[in-house]
Coordinates of C-alpha atoms in Angstrom, one line a residue:
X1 CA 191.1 -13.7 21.3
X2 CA 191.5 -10.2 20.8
X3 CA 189.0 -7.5 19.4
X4 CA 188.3 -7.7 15.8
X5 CA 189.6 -4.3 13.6
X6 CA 187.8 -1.4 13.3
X7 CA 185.7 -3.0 10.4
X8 CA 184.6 -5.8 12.3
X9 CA 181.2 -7.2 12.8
X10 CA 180.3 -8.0 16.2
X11 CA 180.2 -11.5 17.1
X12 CA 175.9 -12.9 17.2
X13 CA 175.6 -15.9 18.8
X14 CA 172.6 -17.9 17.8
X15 CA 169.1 -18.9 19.7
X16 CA 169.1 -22.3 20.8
X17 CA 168.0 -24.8 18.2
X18 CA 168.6 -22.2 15.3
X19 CA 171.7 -22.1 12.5
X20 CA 173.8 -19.0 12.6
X21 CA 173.1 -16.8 10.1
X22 CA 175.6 -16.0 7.5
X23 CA 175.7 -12.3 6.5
X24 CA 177.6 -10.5 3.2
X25 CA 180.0 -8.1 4.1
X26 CA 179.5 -4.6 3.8
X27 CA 181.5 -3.6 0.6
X28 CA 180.6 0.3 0.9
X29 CA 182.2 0.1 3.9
X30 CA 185.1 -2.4 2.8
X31 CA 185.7 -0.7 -1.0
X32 CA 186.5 3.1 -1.7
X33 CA 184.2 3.9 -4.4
X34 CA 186.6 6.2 -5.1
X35 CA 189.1 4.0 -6.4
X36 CA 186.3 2.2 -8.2
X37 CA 185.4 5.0 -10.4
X38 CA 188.9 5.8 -11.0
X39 CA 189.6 1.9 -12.5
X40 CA 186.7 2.5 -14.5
X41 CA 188.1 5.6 -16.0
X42 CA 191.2 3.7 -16.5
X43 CA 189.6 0.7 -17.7
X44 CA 187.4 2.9 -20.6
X45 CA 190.0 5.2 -21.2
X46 CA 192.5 2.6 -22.5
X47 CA 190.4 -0.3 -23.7
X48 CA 191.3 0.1 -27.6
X49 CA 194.8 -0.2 -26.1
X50 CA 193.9 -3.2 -24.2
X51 CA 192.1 -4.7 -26.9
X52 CA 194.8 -3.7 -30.1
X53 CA 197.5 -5.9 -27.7
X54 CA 196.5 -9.2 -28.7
X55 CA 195.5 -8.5 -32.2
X56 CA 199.2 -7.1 -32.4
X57 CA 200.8 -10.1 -30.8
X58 CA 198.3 -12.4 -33.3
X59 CA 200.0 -10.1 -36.4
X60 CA 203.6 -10.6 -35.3
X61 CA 202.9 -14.1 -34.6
X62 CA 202.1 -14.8 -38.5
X63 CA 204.0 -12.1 -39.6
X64 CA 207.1 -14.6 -38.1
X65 CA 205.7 -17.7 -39.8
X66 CA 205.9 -15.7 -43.3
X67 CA 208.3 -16.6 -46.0
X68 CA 210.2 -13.2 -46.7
X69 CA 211.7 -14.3 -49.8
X70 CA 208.3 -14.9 -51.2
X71 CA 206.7 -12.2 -49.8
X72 CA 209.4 -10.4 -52.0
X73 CA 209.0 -12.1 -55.4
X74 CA 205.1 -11.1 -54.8
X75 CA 206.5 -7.4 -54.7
X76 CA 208.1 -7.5 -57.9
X77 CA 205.2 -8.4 -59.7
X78 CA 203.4 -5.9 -58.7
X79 CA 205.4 -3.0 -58.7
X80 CA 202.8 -0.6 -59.8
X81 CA 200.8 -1.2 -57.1
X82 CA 203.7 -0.9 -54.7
X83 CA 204.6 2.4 -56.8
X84 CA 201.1 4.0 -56.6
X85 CA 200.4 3.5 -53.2
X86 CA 203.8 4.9 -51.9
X87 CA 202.5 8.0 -53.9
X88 CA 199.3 8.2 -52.5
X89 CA 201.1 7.6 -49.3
X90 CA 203.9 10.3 -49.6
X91 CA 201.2 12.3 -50.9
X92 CA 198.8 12.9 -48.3
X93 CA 201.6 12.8 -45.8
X94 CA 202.9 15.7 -47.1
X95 CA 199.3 17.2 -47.5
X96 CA 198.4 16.6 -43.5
X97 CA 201.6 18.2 -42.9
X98 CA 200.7 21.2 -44.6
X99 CA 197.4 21.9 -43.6
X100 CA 197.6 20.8 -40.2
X101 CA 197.0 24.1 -37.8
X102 CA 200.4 25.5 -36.6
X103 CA 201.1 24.9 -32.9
X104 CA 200.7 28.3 -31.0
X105 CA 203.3 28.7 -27.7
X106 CA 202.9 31.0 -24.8
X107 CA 206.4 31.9 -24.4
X108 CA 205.9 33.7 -21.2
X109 CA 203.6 36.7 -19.7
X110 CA 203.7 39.8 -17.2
X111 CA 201.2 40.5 -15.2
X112 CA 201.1 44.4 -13.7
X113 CA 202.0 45.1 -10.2
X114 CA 200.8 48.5 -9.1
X115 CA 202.7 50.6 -6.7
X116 CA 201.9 50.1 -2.8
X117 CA 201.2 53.8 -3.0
X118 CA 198.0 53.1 -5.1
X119 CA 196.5 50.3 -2.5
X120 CA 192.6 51.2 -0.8
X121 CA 192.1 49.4 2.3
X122 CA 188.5 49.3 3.4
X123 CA 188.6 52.4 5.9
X124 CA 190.1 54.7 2.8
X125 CA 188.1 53.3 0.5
X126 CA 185.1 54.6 2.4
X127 CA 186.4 57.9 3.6
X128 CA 187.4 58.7 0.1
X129 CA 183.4 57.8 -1.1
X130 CA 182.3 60.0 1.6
X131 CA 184.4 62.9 1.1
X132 CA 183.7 63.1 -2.3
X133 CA 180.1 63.7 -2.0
X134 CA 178.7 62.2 -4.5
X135 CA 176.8 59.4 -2.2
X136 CA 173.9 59.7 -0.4
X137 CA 173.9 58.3 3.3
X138 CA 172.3 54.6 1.8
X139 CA 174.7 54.1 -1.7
X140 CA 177.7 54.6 1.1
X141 CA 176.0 51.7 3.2
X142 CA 175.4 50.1 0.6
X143 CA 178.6 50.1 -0.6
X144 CA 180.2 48.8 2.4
X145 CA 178.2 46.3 2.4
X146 CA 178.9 44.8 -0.8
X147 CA 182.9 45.6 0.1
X148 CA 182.7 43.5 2.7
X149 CA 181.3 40.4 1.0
X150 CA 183.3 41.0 -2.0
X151 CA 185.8 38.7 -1.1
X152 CA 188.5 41.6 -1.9
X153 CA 191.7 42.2 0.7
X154 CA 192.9 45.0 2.3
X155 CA 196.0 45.8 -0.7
X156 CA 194.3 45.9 -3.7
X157 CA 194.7 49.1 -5.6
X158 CA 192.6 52.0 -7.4
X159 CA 194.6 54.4 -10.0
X160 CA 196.3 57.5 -8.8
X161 CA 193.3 60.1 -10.2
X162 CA 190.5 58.5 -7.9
X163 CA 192.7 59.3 -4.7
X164 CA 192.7 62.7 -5.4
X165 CA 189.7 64.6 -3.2
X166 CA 187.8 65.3 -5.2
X167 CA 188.5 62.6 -7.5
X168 CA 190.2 63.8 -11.3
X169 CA 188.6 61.4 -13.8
X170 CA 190.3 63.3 -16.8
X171 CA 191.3 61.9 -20.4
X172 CA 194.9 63.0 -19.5
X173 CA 194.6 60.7 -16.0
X174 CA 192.9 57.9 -18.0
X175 CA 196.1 58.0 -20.8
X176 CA 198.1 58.1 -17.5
X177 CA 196.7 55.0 -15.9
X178 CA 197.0 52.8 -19.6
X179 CA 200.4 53.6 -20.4
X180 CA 201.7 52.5 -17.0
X181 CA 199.6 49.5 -17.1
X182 CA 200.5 48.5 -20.3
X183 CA 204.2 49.8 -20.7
X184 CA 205.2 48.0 -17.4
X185 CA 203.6 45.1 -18.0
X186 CA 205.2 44.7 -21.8
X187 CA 208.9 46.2 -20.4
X188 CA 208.7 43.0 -17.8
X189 CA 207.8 40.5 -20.6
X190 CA 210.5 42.4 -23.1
X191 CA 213.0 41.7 -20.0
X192 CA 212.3 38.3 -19.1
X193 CA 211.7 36.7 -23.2
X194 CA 214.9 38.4 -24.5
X195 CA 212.6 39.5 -27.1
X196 CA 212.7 42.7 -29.1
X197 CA 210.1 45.0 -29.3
X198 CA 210.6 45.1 -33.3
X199 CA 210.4 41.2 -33.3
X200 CA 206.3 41.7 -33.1
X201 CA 204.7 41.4 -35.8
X202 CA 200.7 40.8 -34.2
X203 CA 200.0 42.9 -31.5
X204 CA 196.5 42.4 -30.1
X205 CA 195.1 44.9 -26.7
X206 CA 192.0 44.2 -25.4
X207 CA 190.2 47.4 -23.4
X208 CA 186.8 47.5 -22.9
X209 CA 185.8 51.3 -21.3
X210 CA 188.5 53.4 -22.4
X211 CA 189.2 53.8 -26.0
X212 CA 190.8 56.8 -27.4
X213 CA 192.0 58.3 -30.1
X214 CA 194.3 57.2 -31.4
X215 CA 193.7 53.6 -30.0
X216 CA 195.8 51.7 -27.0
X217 CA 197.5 49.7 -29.7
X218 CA 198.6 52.7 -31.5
X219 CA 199.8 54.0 -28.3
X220 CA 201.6 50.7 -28.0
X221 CA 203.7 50.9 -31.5
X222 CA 204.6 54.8 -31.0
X223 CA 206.7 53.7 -27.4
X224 CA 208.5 51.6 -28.5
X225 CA 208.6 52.2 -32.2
X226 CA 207.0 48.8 -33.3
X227 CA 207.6 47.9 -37.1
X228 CA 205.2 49.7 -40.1
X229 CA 203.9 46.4 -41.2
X230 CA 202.8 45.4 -37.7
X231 CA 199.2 43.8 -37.5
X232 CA 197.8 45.5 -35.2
X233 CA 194.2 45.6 -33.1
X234 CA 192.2 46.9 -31.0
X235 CA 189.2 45.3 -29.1
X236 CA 186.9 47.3 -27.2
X237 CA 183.3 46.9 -25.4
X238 CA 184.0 43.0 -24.8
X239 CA 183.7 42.9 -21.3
X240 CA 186.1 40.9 -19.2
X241 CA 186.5 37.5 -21.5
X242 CA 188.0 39.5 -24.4
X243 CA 191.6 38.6 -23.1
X244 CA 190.8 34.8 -24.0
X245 CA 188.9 36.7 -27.6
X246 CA 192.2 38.0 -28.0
X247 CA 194.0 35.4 -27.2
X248 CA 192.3 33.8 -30.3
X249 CA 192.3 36.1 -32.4
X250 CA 196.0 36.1 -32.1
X251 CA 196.1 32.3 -32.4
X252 CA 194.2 32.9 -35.9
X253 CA 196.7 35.5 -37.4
X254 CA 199.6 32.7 -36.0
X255 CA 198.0 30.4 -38.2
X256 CA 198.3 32.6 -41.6
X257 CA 201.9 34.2 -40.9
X258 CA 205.0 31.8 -40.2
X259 CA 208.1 31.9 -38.1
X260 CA 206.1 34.9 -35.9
X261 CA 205.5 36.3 -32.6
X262 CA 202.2 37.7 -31.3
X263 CA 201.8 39.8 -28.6
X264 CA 198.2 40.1 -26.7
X265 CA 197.6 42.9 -24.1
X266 CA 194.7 42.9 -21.7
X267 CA 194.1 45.7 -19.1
X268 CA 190.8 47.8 -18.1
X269 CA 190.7 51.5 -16.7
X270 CA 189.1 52.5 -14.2
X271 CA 190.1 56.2 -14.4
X272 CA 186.7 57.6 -16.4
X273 CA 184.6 54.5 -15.2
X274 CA 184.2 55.9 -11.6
X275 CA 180.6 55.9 -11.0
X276 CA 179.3 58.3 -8.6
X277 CA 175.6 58.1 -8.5
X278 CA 173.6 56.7 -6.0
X279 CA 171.9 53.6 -8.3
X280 CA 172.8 50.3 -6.7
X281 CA 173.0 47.8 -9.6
X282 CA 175.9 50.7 -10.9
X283 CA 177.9 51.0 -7.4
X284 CA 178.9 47.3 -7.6
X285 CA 182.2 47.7 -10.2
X286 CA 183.3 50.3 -7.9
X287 CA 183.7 48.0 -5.3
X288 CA 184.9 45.0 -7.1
X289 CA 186.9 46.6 -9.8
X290 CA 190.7 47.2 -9.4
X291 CA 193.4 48.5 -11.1
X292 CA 195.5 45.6 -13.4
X293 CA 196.8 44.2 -16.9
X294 CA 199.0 41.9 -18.4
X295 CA 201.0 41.2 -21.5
X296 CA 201.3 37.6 -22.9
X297 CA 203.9 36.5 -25.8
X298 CA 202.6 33.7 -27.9
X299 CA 205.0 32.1 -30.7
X300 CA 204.4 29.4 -33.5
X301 CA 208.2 29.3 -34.0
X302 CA 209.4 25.5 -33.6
X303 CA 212.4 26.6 -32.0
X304 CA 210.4 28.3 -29.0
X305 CA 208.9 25.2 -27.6
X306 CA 211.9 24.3 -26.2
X307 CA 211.4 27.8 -24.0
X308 CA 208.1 28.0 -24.0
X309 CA 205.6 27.3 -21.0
X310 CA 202.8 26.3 -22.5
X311 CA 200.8 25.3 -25.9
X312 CA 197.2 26.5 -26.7
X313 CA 195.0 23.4 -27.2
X314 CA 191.7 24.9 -27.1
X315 CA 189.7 28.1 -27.2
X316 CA 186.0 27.6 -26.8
X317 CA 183.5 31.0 -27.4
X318 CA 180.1 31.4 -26.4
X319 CA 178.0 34.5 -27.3
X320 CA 174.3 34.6 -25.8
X321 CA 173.6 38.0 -27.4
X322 CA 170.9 37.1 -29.1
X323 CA 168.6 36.9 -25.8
X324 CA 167.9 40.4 -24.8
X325 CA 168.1 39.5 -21.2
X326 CA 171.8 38.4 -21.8
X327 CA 172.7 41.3 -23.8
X328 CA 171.6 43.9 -20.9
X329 CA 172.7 42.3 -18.0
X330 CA 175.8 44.4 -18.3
X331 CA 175.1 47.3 -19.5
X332 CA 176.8 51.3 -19.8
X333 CA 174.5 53.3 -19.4
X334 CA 172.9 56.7 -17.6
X335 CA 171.3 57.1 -14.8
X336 CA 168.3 59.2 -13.7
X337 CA 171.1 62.2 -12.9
X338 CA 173.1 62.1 -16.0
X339 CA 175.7 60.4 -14.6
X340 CA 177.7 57.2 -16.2
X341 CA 178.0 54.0 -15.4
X342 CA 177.7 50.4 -15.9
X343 CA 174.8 48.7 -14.5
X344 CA 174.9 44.8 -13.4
X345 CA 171.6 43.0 -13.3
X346 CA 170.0 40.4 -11.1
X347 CA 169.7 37.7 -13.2
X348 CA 173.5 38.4 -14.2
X349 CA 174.4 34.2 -12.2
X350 CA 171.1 32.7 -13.9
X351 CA 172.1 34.4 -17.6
X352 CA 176.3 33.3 -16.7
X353 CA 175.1 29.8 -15.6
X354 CA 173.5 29.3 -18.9
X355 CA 176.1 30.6 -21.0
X356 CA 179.0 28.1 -18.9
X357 CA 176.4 25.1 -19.9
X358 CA 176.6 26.4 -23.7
X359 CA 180.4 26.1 -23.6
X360 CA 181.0 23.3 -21.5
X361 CA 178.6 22.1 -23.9
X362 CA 181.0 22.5 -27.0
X363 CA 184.3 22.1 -24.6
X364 CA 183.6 18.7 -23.0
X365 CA 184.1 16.5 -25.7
X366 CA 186.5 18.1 -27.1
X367 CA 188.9 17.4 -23.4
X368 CA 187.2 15.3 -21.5
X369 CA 187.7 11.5 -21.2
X370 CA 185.4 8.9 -23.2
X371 CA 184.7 7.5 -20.1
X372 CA 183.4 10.7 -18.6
X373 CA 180.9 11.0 -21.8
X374 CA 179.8 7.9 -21.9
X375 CA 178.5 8.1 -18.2
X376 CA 177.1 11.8 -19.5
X377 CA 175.1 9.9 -22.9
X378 CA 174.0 7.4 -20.7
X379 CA 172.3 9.5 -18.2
X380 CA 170.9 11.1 -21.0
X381 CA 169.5 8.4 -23.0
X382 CA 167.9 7.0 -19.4
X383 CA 166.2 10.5 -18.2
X384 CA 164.7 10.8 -22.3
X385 CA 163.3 7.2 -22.5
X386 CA 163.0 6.0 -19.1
X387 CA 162.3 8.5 -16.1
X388 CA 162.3 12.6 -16.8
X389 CA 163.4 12.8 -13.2
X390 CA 166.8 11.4 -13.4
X391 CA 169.1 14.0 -12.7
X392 CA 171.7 14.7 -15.6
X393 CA 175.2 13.4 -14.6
X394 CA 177.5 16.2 -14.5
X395 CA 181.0 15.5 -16.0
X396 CA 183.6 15.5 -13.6
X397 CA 186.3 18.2 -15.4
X398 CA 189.3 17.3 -12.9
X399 CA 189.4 14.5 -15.1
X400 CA 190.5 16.8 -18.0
X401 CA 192.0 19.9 -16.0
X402 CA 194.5 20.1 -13.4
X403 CA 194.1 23.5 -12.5
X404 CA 191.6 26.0 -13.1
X405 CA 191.6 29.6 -13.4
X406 CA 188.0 31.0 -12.9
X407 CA 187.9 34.8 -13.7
X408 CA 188.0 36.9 -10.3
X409 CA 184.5 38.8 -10.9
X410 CA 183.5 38.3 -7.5
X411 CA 183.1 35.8 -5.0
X412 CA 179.1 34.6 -5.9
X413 CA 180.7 34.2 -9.8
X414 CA 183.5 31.6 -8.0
X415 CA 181.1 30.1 -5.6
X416 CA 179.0 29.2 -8.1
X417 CA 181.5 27.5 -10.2
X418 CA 183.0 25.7 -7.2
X419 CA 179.6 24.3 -7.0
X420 CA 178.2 23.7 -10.5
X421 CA 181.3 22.1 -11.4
X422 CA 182.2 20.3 -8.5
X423 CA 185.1 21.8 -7.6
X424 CA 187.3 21.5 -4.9
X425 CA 189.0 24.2 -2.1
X426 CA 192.2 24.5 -4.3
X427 CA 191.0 24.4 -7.8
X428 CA 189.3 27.9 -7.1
X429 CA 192.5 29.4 -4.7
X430 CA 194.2 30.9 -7.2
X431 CA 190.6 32.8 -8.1
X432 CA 189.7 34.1 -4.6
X433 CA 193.5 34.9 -4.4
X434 CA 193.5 36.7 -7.0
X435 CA 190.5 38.2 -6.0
X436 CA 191.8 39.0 -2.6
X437 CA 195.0 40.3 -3.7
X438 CA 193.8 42.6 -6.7
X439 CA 190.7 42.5 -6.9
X440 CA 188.8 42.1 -10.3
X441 CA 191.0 43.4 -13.0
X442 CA 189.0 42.5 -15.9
X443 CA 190.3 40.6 -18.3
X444 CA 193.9 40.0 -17.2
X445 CA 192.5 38.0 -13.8
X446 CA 193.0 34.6 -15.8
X447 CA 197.0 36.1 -15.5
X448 CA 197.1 36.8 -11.8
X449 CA 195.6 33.5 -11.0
X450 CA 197.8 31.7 -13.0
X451 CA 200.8 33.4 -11.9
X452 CA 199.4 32.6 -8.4
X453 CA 199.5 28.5 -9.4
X454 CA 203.0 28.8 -10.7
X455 CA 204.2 30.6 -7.7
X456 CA 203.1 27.4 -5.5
X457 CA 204.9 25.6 -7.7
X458 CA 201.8 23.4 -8.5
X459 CA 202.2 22.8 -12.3
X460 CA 203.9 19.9 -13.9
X461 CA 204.9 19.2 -17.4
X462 CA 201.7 17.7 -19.2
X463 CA 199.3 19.2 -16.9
X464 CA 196.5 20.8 -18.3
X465 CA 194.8 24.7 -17.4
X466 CA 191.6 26.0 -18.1
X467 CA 190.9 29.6 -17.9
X468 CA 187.3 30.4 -17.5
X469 CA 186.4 34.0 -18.2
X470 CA 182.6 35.7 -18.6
X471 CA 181.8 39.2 -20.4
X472 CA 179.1 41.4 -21.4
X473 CA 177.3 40.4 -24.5
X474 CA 176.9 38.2 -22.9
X475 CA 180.0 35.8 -23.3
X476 CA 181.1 32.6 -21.6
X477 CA 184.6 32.3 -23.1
X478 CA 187.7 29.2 -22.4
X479 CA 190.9 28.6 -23.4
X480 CA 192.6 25.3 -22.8
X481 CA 196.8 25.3 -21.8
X482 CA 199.1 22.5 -21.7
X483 CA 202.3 23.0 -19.5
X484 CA 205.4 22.0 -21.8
X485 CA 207.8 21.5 -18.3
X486 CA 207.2 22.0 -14.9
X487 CA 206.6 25.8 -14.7
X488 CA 208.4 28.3 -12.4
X489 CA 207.1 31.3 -12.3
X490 CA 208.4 34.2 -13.9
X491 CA 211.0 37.1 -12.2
X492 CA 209.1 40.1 -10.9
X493 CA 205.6 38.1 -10.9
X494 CA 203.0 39.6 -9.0
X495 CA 203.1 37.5 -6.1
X496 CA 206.7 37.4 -5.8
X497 CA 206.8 39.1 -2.1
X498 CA 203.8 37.7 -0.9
X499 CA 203.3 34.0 -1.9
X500 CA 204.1 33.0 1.5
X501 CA 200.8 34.7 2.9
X502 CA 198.6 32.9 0.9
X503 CA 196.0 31.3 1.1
X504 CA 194.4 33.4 3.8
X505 CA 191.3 32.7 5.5
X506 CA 187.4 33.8 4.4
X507 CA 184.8 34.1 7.1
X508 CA 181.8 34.6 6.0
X509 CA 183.4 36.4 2.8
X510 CA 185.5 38.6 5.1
X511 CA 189.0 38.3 4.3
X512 CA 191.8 37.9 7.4
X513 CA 195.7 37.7 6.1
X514 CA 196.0 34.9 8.7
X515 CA 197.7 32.3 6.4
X516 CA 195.5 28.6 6.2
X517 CA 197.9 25.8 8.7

């Protein structure tokens, strides 16, 4: 006879004068404990189903052996019975109806593209910090050491005043930089929605460094000559989570005003935020933060689900303010010289773990399956009565998301969550990506990495998003998105001409634009 298969025991023959032994087969190596796991998932997840079949087959059953016609007479004589529970029951029908929250759709979005003309390779982003002469010989080592980890590519961009030499951070070039970020980014979503600009009635923008007078939103309704009654707001100081605040905020007003469409802006500027001291825990934004923005349509018209991409499910916000630790850990401030910027503390991953636990806290039972929590209570019940050294189980979240869109704040912020979460490769692509590609542009970087999913054609109707952004406060803030058809993405999306490249390559946290076999 042939060899046995790869599985196969070897063959013992037994000592003289004693039985052969009889052995149990290895199942680790004979089952996938994968696909063990995942029956138990299934198995929890639709037990009441299971269980609801036979006391449904049991009711249809008697319901066959019943005599209608005196099931009828039994009606009649108690018509006011009949009578007052059809009340009750039209009743609270019409009650649940409504009261029950209005369903918010994200009609489509627009994400900013900056001109090529705008991009800062390594080598000019360098020259440019040494020809300005505002850097002593260590902040410019410094800095190119941090740019080198950062996880950022060769193309992303800075705004047109901080390639001047010396560099013209001006109100007039900070106006400059807003309205093209915000004007382009709404022209692309009035282009690609149909929509007209006087159609808005909410419009929320979300900046947290530059706020003038009058505000970004005001500079919104004077372009393009928004209507007098328009809603309007303007959130600034709120780090880079405030485009999932707003977000919610909008979602709130949607809830109050019917038949209406929202529109939510979220951009940063970098213009007057150019820090040019030589204090290291203030030289990291400038070489992590990029230019970008985007502009995001959300409707609770019935008739715009048909059209719409997606429908807000969740929005889950975490404020550790209260801890002074958290509140400074990104801080504007002074340094020694006078000069402004903001500062980024050490503990900044301990203080962000923290506030993720705090949400994921709230957010897990709210998406994940019962399965998944019952494994987490049980864990939990053990380690408190049984043995404190029992390692909390750590809900698996690809159980309740199918993509994930981290925000870009650097590569240790993504590593972390990879890790924590147990993530794999391609739930965090579209964050180093993004990161790659643009670098971190505040707020909108939930935008770019989404766009980046659609444009690989990965979403399906029914699958689920999670965008995962962190802000100074400190704030841990998520919003949960359904996909109502398999998404395409958008004309004139930011990774329209250069999908094909991506992913590239990280070694060691250096970038190479060789694209991954």
């Amino acid at each position: 006879m042939g060899d046995g298969g790869a599985g196969s025991a070897p063959i013992q023959h037994p000592a003289d004068g004693q039985s052969p032994s009889r052995r149990l087969p290895d199942f680790l190596q004979s089952v996938n404990l994968k696909y063990v796991k995942l029956g138990y998932h299934y198995l929890i997840t639709h037990l009441l189903t299971l269980l609801l079949i036979p006391l449904m087959a049991m009711i249809l059953v008697e319901a066959g052996r019943a005599d209608i016609r005196q099931l009828w007479v039994h009606l009649q004589y108690n018509l006011v019975s009949v009578v007052v529970c059809s009340t009750f029951l039209v009743f609270g029908s019409t009650l649940y109806i409504m009261t029950r929250p209005r369903p918010v759709y994200l009609v489509d979005y627009a994400c900013y593209r900056p001109p090529d003309r705008l991009q800062v390779p390594y080598r000019r982003f360098m020259e440019r910090s040494r020809l300005c002469g505002g850097f002593n010989d260590d902040a410019l080592e410094f800095q190119r050491k941090v740019l080198e980890r950062s996880g950022l590519g060769e193309e992303t961009h800075l705004p047109e005043a901080l390639h001047f030499l010396p560099p013209c951070p001006s109100m007039a070039y900070a106006r400059e930089e807003a309205q093209q970020i915000m004007f382009s980014s709404l022209d692309a979503l009035f282009r690609n929605t149909g929509i007209k600009p006087r159609d808005i009635s909410i419009l929320v923008v979300n900046c947290s460094l530059f706020n003038p007078t009058p505000s970004l939103s005001a500079m919104i309704v004077n372009h393009y000559k928004l209507r007098s009654n328009i809603k309007s707001f303007n959130l600034g100081g709120m780090g880079c989570s405030a485009g999932v605040i707003a977000v919610d905020l909008a979602r709130d007003l949607l809830q109050v005003r019917r038949n209406t469409y929202a529109v939510v802006v979220s951009a940063e500027n970098i213009t007057q935020n150019w820090y040019c001291g030589n204090r290291k825990s203030m030289l990291i934004p400038n070489c992590l933060f990029r230019v970008g923005g985007a502009a995001v349509l959300l409707s609770n018209r019935s008739t715009d689900r048909r059209r719409s991409k997606y429908r807000l499910v969740h929005v889950v916000r975490t404020h550790r303010g209260a801890d002074d630790k958290a509140f400074q850990c990104v801080y504007q401030e002074q340094d020694d010289d006078g000069k402004v910027g903001v500062s980024l503390s050490k503990d900044l991953m301990a203080i962000a773990g923290g506030a993720l636990k705090t949400n994921i806290t709230t957010l897990g039972p709210l998406v994940l399956p019962i399965s998944e929590q019952l494994l987490f209570f049980a864990t939990l019940v053990a380690k408190k009565l049984f043995n404190a050294k029992i390692k909390p189980y750590i809900p698996d979240f690809k159980l309740a998301f199918d993509h994930f869109c981290i925000h870009a704040g650097g590569r240790a912020v993504i590593d972390e969550l990879e890790k924590n979460l147990q993530l794999l490769p391609v739930h965090v692509e579209p964050s180093r990506m993004t990161l790659h590609r643009f670098g971190n542009t505040s707020s909108s970087s939930i935008w770019y990495e989404l766009a980046y999913t659609e444009a690989k054609g990965r979403i399906r109707r029914g699958h689920r998003v999670w965008q995962i952004a962190f802000g100074s406060g400190f704030k841990c803030n998520s919003a949960v998105w359904q996909a109502l058809r398999n998404v395409k993405p958008s004309p004139n999306s930011p990774w329209e001409d250069c999908i094909d490249r991506y992913p590239v390559h990280l070694v060691d946290g250096i970038p190479s634009l060789q694209p991954q076999k």
